[in-house]
Coordinates of C-alpha atoms and ligand atoms in Angstrom, one line a residue:
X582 CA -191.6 338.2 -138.8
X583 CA -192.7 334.5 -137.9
X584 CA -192.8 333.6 -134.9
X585 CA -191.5 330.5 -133.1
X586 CA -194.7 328.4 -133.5
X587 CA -195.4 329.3 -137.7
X588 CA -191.9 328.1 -137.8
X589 CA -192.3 325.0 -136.5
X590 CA -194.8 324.4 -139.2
X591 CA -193.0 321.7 -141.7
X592 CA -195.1 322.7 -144.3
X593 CA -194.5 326.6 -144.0
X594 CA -190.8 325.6 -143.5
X595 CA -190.8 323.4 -146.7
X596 CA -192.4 326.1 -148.6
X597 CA -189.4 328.4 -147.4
X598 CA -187.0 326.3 -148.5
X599 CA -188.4 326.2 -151.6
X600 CA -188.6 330.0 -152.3
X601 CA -185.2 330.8 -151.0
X602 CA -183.2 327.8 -150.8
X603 CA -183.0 324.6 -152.0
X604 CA -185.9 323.2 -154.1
X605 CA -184.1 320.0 -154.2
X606 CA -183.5 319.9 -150.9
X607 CA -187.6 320.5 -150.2
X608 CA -188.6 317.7 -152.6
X609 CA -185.9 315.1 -151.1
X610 CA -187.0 316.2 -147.5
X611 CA -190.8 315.8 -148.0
X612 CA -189.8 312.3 -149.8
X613 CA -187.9 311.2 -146.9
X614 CA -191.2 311.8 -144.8
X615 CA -191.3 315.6 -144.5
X616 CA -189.8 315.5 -140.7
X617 CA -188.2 318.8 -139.2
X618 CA -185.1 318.3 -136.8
X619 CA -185.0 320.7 -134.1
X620 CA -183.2 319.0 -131.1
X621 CA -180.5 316.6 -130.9
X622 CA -178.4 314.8 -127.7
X623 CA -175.8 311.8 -128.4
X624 CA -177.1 309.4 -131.1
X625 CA -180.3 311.2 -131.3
X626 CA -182.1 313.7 -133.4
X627 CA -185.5 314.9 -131.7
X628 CA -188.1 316.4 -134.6
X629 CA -191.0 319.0 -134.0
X630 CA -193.1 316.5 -133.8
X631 CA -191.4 314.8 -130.9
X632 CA -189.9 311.7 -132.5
X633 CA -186.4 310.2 -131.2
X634 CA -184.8 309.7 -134.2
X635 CA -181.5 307.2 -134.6
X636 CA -178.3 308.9 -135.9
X637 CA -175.8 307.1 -138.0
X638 CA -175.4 309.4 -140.8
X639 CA -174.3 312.9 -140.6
X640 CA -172.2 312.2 -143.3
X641 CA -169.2 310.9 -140.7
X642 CA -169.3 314.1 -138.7
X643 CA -170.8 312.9 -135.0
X644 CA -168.2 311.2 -133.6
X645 CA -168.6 312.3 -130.3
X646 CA -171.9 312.3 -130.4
X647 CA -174.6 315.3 -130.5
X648 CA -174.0 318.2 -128.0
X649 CA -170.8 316.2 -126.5
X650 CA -170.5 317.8 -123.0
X651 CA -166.7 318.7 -123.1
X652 CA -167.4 320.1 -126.2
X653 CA -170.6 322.3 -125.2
X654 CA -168.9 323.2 -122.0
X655 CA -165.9 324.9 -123.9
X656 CA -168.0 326.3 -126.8
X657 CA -170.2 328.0 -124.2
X658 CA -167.4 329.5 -122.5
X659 CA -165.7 330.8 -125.2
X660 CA -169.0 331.9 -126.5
X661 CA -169.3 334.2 -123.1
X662 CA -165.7 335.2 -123.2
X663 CA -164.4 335.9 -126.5
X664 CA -165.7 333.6 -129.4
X665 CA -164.6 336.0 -132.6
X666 CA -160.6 337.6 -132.3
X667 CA -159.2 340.6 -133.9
X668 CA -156.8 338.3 -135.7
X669 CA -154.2 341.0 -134.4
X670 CA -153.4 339.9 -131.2
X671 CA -152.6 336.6 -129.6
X672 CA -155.0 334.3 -128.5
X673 CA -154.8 331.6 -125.7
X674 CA -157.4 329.3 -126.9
X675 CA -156.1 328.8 -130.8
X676 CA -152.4 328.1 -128.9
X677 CA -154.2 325.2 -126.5
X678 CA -155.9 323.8 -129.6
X679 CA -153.0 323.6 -131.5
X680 CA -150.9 321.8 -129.3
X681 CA -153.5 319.7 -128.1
X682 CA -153.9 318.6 -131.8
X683 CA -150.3 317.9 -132.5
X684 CA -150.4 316.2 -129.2
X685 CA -152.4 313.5 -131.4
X686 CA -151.3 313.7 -134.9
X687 CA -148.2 311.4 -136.4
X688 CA -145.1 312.2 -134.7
X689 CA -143.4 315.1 -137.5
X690 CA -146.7 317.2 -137.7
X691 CA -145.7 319.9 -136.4
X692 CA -148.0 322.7 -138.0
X693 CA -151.3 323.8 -138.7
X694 CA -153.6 326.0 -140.9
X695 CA -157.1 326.4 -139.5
X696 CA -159.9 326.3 -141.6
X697 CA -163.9 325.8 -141.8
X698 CA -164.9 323.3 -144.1
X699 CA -163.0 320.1 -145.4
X700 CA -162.5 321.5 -148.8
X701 CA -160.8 324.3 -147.5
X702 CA -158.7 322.6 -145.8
X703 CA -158.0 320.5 -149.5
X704 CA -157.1 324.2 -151.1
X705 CA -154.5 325.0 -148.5
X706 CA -152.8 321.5 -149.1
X707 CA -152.7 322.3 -152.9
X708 CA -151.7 326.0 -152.5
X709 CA -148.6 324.1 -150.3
X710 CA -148.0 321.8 -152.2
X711 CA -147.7 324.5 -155.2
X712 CA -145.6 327.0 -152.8
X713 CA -143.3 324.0 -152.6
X714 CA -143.0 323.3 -156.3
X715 CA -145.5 320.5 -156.9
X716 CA -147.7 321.3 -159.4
X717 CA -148.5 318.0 -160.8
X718 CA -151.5 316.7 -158.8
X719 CA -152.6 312.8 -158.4
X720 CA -155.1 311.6 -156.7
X721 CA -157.2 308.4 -156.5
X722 CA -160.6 307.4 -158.9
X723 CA -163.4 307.3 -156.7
X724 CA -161.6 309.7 -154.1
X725 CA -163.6 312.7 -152.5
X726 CA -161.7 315.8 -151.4
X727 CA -164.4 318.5 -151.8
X728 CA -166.0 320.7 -154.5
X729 CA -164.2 323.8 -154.3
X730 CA -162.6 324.4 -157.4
X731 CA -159.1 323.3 -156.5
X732 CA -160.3 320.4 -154.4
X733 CA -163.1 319.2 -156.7
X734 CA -160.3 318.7 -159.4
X735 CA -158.7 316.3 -157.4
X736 CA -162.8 314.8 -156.9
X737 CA -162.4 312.5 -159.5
X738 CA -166.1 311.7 -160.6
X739 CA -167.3 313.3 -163.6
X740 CA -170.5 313.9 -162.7
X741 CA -169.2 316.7 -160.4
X742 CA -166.6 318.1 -162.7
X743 CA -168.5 318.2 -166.1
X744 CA -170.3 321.2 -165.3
X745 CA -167.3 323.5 -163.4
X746 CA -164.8 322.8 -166.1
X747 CA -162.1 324.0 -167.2
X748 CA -160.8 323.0 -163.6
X749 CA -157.1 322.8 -162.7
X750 CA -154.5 321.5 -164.5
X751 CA -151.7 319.0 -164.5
X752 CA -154.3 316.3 -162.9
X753 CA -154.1 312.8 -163.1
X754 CA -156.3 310.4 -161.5
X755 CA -154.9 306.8 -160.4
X756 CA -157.1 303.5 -159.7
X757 CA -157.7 303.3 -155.9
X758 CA -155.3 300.6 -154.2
X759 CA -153.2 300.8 -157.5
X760 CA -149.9 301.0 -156.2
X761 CA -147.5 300.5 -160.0
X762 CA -150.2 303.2 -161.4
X763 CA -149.4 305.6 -158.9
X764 CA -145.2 304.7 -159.4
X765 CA -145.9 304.9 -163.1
X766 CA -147.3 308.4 -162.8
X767 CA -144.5 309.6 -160.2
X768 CA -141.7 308.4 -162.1
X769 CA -142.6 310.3 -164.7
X770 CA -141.8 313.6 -162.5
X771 CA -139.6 313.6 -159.9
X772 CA -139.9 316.1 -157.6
X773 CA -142.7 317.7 -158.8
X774 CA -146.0 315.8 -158.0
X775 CA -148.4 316.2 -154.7
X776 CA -150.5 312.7 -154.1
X777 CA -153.8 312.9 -152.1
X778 CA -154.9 309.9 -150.8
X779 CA -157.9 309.2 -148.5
X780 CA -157.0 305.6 -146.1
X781 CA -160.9 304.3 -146.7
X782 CA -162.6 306.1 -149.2
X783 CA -165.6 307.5 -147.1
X784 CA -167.9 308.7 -150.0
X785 CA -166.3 306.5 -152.7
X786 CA -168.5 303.6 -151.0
X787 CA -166.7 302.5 -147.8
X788 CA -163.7 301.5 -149.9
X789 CA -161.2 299.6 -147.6
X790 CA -157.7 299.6 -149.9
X791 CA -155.3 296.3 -149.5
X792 CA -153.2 296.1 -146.4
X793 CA -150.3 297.9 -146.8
X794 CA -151.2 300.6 -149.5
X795 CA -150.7 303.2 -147.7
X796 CA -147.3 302.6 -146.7
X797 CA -146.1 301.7 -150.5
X798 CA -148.1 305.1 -150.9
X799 CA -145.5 307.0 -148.6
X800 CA -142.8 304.4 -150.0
X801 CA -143.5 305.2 -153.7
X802 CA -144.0 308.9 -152.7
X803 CA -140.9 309.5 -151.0
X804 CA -138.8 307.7 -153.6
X805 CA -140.0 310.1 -156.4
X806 CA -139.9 313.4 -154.3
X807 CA -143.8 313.4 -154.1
X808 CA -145.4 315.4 -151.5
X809 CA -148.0 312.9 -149.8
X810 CA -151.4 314.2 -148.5
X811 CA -153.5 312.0 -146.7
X812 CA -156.9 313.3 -146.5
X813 CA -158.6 312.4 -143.0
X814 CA -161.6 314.9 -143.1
X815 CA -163.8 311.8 -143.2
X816 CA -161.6 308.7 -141.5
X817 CA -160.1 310.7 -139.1
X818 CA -160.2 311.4 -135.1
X819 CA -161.1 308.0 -134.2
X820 CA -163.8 307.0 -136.8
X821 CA -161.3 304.0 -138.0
X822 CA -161.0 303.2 -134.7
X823 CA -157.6 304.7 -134.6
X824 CA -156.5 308.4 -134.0
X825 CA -155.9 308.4 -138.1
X826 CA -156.1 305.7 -140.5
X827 CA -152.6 306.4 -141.0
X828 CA -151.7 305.5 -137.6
X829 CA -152.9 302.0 -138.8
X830 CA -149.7 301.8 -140.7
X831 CA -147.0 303.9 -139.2
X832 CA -147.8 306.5 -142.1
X833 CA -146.4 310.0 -141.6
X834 CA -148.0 311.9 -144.0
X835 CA -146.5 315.5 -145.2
X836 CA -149.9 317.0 -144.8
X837 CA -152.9 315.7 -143.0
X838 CA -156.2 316.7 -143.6
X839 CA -159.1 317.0 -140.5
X840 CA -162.2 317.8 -141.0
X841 CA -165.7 317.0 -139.8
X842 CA -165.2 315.8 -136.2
X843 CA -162.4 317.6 -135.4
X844 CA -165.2 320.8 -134.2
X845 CA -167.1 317.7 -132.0
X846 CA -170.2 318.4 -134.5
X847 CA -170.8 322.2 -132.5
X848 CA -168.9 324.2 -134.8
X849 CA -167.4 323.5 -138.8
X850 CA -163.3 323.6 -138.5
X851 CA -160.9 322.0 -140.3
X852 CA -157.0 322.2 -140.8
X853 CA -154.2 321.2 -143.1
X854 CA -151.4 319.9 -140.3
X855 CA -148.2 319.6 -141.9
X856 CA -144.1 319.2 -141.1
X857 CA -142.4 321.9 -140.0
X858 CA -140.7 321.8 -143.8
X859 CA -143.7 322.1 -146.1
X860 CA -145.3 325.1 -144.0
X861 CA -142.0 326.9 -144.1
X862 CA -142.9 328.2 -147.6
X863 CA -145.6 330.5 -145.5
X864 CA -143.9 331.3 -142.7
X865 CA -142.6 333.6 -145.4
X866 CA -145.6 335.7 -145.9
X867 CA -147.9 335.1 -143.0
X868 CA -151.0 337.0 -145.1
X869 CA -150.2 335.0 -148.7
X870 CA -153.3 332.4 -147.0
X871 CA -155.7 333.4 -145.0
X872 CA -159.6 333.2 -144.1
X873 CA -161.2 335.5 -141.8
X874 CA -162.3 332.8 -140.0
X875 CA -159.0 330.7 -139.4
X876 CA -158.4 329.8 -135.9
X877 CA -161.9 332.1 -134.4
X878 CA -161.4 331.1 -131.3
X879 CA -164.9 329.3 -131.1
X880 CA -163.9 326.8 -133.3
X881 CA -160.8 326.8 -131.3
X882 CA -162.6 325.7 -128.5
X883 CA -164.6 323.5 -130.3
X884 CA -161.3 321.8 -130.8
X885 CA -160.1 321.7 -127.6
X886 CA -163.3 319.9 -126.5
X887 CA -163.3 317.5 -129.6
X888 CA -159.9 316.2 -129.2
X889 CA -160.7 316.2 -125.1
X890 CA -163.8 314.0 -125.5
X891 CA -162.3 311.6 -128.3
X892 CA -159.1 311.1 -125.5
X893 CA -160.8 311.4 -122.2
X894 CA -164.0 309.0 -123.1
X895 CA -161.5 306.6 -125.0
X896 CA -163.7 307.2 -128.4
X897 CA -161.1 305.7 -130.4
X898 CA -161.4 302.5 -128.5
X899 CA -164.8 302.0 -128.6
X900 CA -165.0 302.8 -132.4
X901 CA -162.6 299.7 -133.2
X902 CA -165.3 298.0 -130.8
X903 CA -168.4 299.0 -131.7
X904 CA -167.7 298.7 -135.4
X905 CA -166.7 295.1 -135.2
X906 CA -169.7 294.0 -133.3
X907 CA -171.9 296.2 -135.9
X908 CA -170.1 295.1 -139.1
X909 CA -170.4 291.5 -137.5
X910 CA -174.2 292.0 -136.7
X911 CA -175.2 293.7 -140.2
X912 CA -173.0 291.0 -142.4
X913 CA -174.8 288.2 -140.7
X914 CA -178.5 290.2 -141.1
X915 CA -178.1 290.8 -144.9
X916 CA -176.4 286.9 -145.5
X917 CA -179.7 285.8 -143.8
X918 CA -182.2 288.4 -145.4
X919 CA -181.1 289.1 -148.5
X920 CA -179.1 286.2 -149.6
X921 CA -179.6 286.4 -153.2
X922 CA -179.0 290.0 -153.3
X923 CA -175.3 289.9 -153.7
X924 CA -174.7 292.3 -150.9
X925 CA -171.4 293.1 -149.4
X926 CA -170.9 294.4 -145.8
X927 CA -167.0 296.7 -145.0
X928 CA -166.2 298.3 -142.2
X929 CA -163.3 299.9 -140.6
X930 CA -164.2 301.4 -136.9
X931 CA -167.4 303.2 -137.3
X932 CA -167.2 303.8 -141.1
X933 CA -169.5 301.2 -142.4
X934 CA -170.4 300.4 -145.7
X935 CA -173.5 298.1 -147.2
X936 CA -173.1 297.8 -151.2
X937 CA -175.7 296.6 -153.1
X938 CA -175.1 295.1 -156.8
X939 CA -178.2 297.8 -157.8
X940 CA -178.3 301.6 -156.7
X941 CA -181.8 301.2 -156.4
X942 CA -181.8 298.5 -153.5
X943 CA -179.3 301.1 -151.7
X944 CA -181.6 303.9 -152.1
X945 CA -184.7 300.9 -150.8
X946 CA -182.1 300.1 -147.9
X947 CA -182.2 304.2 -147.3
X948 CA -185.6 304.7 -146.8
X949 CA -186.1 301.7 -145.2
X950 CA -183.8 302.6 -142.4
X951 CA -185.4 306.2 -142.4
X952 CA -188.8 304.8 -142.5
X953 CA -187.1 302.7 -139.2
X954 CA -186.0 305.5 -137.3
X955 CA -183.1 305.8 -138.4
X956 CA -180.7 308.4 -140.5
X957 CA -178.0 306.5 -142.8
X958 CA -176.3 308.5 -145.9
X959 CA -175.7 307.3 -149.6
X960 CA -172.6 308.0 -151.1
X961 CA -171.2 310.9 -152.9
X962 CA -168.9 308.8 -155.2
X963 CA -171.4 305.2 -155.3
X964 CA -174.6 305.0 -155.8
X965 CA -174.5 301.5 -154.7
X966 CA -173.4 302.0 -150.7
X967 CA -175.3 302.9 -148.1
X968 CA -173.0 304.0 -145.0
X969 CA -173.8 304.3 -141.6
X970 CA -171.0 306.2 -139.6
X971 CA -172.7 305.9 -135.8
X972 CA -171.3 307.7 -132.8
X973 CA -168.1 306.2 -130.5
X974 CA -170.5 307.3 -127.8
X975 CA -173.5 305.2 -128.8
X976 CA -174.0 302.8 -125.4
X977 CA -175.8 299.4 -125.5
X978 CA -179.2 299.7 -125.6
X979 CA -178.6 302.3 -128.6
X980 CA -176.8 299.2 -130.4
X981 CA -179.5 297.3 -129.6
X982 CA -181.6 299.6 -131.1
X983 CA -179.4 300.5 -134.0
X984 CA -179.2 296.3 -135.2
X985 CA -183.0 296.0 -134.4
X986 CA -183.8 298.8 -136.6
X987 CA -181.2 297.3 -139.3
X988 CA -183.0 293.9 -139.1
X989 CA -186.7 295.4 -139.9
X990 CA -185.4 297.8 -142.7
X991 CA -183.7 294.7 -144.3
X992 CA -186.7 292.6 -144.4
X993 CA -188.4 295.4 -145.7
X994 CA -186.2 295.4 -148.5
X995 CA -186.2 291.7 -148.8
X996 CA -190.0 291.7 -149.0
X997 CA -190.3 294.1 -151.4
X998 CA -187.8 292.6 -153.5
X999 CA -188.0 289.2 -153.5
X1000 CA -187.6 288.5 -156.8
X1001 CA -184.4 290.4 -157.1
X1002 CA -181.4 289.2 -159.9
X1003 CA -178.5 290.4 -160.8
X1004 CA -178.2 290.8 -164.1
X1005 CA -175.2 290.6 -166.0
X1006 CA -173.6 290.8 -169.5
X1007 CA -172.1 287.3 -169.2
Ligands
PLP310 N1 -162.4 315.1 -147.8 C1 -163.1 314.0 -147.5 C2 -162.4 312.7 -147.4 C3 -164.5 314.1 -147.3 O1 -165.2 313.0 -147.0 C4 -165.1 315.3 -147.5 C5 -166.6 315.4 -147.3 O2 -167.3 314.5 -147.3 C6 -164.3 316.4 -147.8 C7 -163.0 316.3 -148.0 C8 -165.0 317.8 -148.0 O3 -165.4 318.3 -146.8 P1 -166.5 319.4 -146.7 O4 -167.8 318.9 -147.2 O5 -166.5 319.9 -145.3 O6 -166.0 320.5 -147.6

């Protein structure tokens, strides 16, 4: 076997990758300088090769940070007690985690199914909303709920569903924002329909919907007997700078999706919370869904330590903060850099979006920003936003560092575009 050293290699690890995983991966690694992670604390990432690292990607999950100390404190304990249950028995931690959560969620959410990953937490809203006679499913072009089957039927980009179809039926995607689309659809079946809807499309390119949409959502969805399901896997726990990005607008959703954050970036959990009425249906037959998994109580604790360090450190707070300043900073850095470039700068909280009128000044902006130090993500659902979702816990000479290193990468793209025009068909 190797040892510790031979695995630090980047090559040897590259050429692992490459023989048992992802190929792909390898190739888009070694392109993005061939760097191996191997440490991380707060907003940084530490490689083998000793190099701080700025994180603002992590595709929305880092919230509190890296290695959060509430959350490593109650991971470690539970790891040296108990960290995997019988799933016979009761156990104390799942209980504290669940009513810490509902201590935070919309007032009516009252119950919870435990999960791993976001998409998971997707299937159990469908298989509800199915248990509770909703089979007609609509949710929102550009939307991202996952790419399980179920869930990546509700993904509504073709590019994902082409290959994996036949996927489920009775499907019907809406324009984002749209709200007589969505009433058109609805009042075609009363009763009968379950609407997914995200509050800022996170992969969909940082897509901030009108004020107001999602309350005509709930509106439109209660007037037609429609289950609403706000998905919060990305938006959620603080990274709009409010508990939930339905909070914003007084939204109780029938389910709520959690995701990401919600294991404080230690451990992957995720949960469907719902009112007491739509879990009823499996209070019925506790085994109809289940995962072996669901409610371990290290991802329990992870919970518990999440939701303590989002509250206790006031993460929510400082998202609404820091995001204004940063969206401020950026908007005014590409207006001055890049002024022919038609760029656009959105950001709600700590979810912040750059769109480009070309993917491939997004992917320049990318690398540029990697080149600087620093870790951004594309989007799932546009090629044409780069998003930066930094942690609540960043403090102010990491700002200073984060706009510094945003300045240089957009010059970089500036100078090596400098011709750049947007061509149209007009
Ligand atoms: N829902 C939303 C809004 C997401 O942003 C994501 C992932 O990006 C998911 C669901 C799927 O989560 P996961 O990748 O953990 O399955």
């Amino acid at each position: 076997m190797a040892d510790h050293n031979t695995l630090l290699d980047a090559e040897r690890i590259s050429s692992v990758y490459r023989r048992t995983m992802s190929t792909g991966k390898a190739v888009l690694a070694e392109f993005m300088g061939g760097q191996v992670e191997v440490e991380s604390s707060g907003a940084w990432i530490t490689t083998s090769s000793g190099e701080k690292i700025f994180n603002a990607g992590g595709y929305g999950v880092f919230i509190t940070g890296a290695r959060h100390p509430a959350v490593v404190a109650e991971v470690a304990r539970q790891l040296n007690t108990h960290p995997v249950g019988t799933r016979i028995f009761l156990e104390p931690v799942a209980a504290r985690a669940s009513e810490l959560l509902m201590s935070v969620v919309p007032a009516g959410l009252e119950r919870v199914h435990f999960a791993s990953s976001g998409t998971e937490a997707t299937e159990a809203a469908i298989k509800l909303a199915r248990l509770g006679g909703r089979h007609q499913l609509v949710s929102m072009t550009g939307g991202y709920h996952g790419k399980t089957m179920g869930a990546l039927s509700l993904t509504a980009r073709d590019v994902f569903q082409r290959p994996f179809r036949p996927l489920l039926p009775d499907v019907t995607h809406v324009p984002y924002g749209d709200v007589p689309a969505l009433t058109a659809v609805l009042e075609r079946a009363p009763g009968e329909a379950a609407v997914i809807v995200e509050p800022v499309q996170g992969e969909g390119g940082v897509l901030i919907p009108p004020s107001g949409y999602l309350s005509a959502v709930r509106a439109v969805c209660s007037e037609y007997g429609a289950l609403m399901i706000v998905d919060e896997v990305q938006t959620g726990l603080g990274r709009l700078g409010h508990w939930w990005g339905a909070d914003a607008e007084g939204v109780r959703p029938d389910i709520l999706l959690s995701g990401k954050a919600l294991g404080g970036a230690v451990v992957p959990v995720s949960a469907a919370i719902t009112t007491n009425e739509v879990f009823s249906v499996l209070d019925r037959d506790p085994v109809l869904h289940t995962s072996t998994f669901s409610a371990a109580p290290i991802t329990m604790a992870a919970v518990c330590g999440a939701i303590t360090a989002i509250r206790d450190d006031d993460l929510v707070a400082r998202a609404a903060e820091l995001g204004g300043l940063l969206t401020e900073r950026f908007r005014l850095i590409t207006a001055e850099r890049l002024p022919h470039h038609h760029t656009a700068v959105r950001g709600a909280g700590l979810l912040i979006g750059i769109e480009f009128a070309d993917p491939s000044l997004a992917a320049d902006l990318f690398i540029a920003l990697v080149s600087n130090q620093v870790v951004a993500n594309l989007s799932l659902n546009s090629d044409y936003v780069v998003r930066l979702t930094p942690p609540a816990v960043m403090t102010e000479s990491d700002v200073d560092f984060l706009v510094e290193r945003f300045e240089l990468a957009v010059r970089l793209v500036a100078d090596r575009n400098p011709e750049y025009e947007v061509h149209t068909d007009a």
